[in-house]
PDB file of C-alpha atoms in Angstrom:
ATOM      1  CA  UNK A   1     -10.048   7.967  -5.115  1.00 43.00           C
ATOM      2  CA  UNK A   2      -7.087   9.948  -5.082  1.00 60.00           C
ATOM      3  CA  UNK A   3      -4.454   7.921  -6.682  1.00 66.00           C
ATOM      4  CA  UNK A   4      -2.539   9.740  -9.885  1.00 65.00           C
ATOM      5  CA  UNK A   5      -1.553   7.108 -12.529  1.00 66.00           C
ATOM      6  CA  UNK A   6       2.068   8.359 -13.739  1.00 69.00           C
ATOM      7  CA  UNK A   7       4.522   6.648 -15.434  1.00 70.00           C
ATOM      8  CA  UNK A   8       7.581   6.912 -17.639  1.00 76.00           C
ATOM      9  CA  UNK A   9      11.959   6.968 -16.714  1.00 85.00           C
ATOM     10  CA  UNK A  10      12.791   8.085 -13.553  1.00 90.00           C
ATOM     11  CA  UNK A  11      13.587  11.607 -14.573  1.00 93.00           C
ATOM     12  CA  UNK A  12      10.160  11.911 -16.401  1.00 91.00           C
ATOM     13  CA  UNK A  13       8.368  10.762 -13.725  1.00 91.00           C
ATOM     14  CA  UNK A  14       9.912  12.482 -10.786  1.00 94.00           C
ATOM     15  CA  UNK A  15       9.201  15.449 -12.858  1.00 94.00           C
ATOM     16  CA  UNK A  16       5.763  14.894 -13.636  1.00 90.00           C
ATOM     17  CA  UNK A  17       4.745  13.870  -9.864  1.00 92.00           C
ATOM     18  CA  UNK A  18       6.125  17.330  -8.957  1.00 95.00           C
ATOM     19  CA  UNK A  19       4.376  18.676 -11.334  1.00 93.00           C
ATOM     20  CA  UNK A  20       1.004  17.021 -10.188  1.00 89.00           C
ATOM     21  CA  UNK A  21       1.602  17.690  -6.634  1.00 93.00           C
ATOM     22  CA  UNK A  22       3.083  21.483  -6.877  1.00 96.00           C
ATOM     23  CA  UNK A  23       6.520  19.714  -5.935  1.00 96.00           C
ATOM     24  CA  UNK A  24       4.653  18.162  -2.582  1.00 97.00           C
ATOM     25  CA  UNK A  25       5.400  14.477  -4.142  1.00 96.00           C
ATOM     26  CA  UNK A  26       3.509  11.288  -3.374  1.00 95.00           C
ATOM     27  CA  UNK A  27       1.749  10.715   0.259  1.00 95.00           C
ATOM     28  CA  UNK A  28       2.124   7.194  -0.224  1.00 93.00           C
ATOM     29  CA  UNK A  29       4.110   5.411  -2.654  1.00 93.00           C
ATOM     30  CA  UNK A  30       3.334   2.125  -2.769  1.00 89.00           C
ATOM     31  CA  UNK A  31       6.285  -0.275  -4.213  1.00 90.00           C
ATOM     32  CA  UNK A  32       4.709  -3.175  -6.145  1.00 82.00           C
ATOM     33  CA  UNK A  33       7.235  -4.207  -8.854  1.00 83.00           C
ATOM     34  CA  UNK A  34      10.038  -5.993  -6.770  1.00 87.00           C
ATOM     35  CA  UNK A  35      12.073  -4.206  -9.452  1.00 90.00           C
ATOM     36  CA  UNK A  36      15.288  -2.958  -7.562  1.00 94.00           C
ATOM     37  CA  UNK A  37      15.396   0.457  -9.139  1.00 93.00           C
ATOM     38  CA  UNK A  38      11.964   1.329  -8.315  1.00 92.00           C
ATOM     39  CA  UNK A  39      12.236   0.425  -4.562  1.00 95.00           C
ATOM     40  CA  UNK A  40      15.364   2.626  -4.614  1.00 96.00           C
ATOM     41  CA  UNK A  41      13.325   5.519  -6.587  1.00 95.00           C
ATOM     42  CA  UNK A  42      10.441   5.826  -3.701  1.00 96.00           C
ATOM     43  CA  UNK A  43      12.709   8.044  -1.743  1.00 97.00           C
ATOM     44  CA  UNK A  44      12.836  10.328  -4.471  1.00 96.00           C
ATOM     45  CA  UNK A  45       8.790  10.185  -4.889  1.00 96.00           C
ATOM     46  CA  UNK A  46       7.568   9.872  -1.571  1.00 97.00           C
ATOM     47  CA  UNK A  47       6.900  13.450   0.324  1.00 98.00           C
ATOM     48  CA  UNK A  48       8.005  14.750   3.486  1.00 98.00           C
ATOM     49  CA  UNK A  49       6.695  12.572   6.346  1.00 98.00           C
ATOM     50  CA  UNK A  50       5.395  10.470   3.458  1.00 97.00           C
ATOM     51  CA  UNK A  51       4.822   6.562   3.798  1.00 97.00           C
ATOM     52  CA  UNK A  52       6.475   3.963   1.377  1.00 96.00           C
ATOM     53  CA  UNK A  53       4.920   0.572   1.557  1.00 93.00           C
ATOM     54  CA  UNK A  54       6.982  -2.231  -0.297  1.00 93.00           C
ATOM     55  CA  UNK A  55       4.633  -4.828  -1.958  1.00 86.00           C
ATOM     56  CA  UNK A  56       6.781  -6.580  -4.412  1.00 84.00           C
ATOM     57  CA  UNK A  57       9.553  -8.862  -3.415  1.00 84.00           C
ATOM     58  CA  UNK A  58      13.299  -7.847  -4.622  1.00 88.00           C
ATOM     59  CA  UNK A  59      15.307 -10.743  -5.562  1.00 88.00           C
ATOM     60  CA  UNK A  60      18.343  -9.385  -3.020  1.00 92.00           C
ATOM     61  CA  UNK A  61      18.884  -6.796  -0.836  1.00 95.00           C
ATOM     62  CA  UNK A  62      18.776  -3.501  -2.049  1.00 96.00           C
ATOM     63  CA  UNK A  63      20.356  -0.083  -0.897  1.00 95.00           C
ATOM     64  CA  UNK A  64      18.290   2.894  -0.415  1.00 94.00           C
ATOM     65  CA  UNK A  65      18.864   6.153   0.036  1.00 95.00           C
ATOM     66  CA  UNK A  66      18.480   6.351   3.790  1.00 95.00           C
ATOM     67  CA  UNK A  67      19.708  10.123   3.508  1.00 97.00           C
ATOM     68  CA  UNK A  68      16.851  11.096   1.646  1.00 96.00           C
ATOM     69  CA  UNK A  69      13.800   9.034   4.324  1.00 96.00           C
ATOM     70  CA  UNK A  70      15.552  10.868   6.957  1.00 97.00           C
ATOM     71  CA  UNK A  71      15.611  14.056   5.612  1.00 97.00           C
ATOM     72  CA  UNK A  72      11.945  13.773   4.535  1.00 98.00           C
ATOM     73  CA  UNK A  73      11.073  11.808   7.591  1.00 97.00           C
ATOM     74  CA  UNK A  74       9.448   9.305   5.220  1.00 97.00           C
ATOM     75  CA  UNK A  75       7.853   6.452   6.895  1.00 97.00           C
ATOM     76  CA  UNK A  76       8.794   2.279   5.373  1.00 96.00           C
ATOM     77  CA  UNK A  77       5.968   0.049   5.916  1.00 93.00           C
ATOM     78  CA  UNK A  78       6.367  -3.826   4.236  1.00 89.00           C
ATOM     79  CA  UNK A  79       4.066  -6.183   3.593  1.00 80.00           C
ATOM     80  CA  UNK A  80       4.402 -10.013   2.358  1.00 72.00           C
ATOM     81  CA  UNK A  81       1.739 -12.007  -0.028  1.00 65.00           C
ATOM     82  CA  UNK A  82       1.996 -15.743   0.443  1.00 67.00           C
ATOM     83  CA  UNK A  83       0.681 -17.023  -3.022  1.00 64.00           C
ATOM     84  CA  UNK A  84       1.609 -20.367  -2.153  1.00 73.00           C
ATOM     85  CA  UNK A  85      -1.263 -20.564   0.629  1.00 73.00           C
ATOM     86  CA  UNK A  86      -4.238 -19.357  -1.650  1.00 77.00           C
ATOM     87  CA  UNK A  87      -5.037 -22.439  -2.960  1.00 85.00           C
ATOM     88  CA  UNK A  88      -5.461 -24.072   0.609  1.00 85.00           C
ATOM     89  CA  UNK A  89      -7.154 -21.214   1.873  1.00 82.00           C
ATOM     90  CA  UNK A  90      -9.674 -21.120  -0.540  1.00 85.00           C
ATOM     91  CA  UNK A  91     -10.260 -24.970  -0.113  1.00 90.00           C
ATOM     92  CA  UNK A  92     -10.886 -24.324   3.347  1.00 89.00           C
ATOM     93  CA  UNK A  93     -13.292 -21.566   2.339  1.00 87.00           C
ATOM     94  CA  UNK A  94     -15.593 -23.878  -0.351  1.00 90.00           C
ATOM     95  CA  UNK A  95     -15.749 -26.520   2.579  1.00 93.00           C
ATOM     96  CA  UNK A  96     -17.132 -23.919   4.943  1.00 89.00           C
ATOM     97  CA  UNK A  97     -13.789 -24.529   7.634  1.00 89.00           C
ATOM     98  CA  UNK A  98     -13.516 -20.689   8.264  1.00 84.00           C
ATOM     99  CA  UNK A  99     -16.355 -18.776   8.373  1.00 84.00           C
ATOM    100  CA  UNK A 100     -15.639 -16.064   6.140  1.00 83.00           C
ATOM    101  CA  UNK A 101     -18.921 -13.840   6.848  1.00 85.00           C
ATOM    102  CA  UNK A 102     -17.338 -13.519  10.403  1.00 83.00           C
ATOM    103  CA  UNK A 103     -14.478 -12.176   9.437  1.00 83.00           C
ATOM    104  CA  UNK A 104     -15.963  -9.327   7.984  1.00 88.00           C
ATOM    105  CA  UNK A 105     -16.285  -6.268  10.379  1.00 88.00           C
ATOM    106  CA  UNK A 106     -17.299  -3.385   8.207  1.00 91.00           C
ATOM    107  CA  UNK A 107     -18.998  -2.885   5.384  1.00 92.00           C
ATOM    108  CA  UNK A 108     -18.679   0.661   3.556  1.00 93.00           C
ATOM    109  CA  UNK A 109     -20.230   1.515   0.286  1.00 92.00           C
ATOM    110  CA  UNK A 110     -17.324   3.103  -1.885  1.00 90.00           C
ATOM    111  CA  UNK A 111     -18.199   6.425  -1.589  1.00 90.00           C
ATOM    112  CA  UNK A 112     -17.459   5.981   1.849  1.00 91.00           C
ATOM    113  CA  UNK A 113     -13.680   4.961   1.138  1.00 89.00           C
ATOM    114  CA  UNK A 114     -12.742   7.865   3.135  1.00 89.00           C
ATOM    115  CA  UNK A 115     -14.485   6.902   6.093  1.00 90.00           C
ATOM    116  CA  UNK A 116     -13.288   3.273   6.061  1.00 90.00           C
ATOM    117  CA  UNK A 117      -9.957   4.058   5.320  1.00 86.00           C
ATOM    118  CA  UNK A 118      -9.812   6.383   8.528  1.00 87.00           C
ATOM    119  CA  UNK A 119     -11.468   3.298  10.457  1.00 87.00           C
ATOM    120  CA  UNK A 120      -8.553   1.395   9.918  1.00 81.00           C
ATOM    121  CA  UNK A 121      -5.898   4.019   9.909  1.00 74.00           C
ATOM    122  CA  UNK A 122      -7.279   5.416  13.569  1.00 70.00           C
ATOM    123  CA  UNK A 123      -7.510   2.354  15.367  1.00 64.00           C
ATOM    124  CA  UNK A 124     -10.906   3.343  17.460  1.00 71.00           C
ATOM    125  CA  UNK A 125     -12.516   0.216  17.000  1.00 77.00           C
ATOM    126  CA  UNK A 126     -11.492  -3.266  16.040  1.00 77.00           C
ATOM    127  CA  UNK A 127     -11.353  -4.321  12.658  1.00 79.00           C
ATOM    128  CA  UNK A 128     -10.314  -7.415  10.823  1.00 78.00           C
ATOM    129  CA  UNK A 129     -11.451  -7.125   7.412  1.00 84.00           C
ATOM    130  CA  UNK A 130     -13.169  -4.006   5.381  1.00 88.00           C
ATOM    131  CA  UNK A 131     -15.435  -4.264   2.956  1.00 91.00           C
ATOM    132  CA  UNK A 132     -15.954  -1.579   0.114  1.00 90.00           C
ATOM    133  CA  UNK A 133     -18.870  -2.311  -2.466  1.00 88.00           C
ATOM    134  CA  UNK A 134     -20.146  -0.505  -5.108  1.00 79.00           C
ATOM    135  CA  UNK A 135     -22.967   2.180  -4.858  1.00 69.00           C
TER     136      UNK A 135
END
């Protein structure tokens, strides 16, 4: 779907993302660790007029290199899970309190990622939640 696995040390890997990318770097680096030195290294991987979206939690505040996300006009987007409320939700879905088929606005088959993913970057129509199922 367009995601390159990579890992290794921060030198390796900076490396081998320019090398995947012809030294364009990542689109979209998505943060998911919490770990302080890999929210710091997403300026370093994230392209020009890239977007970094920070997943896992950091124990503390952490500095990054705001330098670098202006010079590469990088956007930051965040986003918090609340673990604490599955439990309850899911109650509340087995007892047929939210009517989850409603909340369901689209349904794309996965070959049609691309066209789901532009539904919901583009904004042209309302959308709550997207579906993608297998072919």
């Amino acid at each position: 779907l367009g995601a390159t696995p990579l890992r290794g040390e921060r030198e390796a890997l900076t490396a081998a993302l320019a090398d995947a990318t012809d030294g364009d770097m990542a689109d979209v680096v998505f943060e998911a660790t919490g770990n302080a030195a890999c929210t710091r290294l997403t300026t370093e991987l994230v392209a020009s007029a890239g977007r970094i979206v920070l997943i896992g939690w950091n124990k503390g505040p952490v500095e990054v290199d705001t330098v670098t996300l202006m010079r590469k006009e990088a956007e930051v987007f965040t986003s918090r899970n609340s673990t604490g409320a599955f439990p309850a939700v899911l109650r509340l879905l087995a007892d047929d309190v939210i009517d989850a088929p409603r909340m369901i606005t689209h349904r794309f088959l996965l070959d049609e990622a691309a066209e789901a993913m532009a539904l919901l970057d583009g904004g042209r129509e309302p959308s709550l939640k997207v579906v993608l199922a297998g072919n």
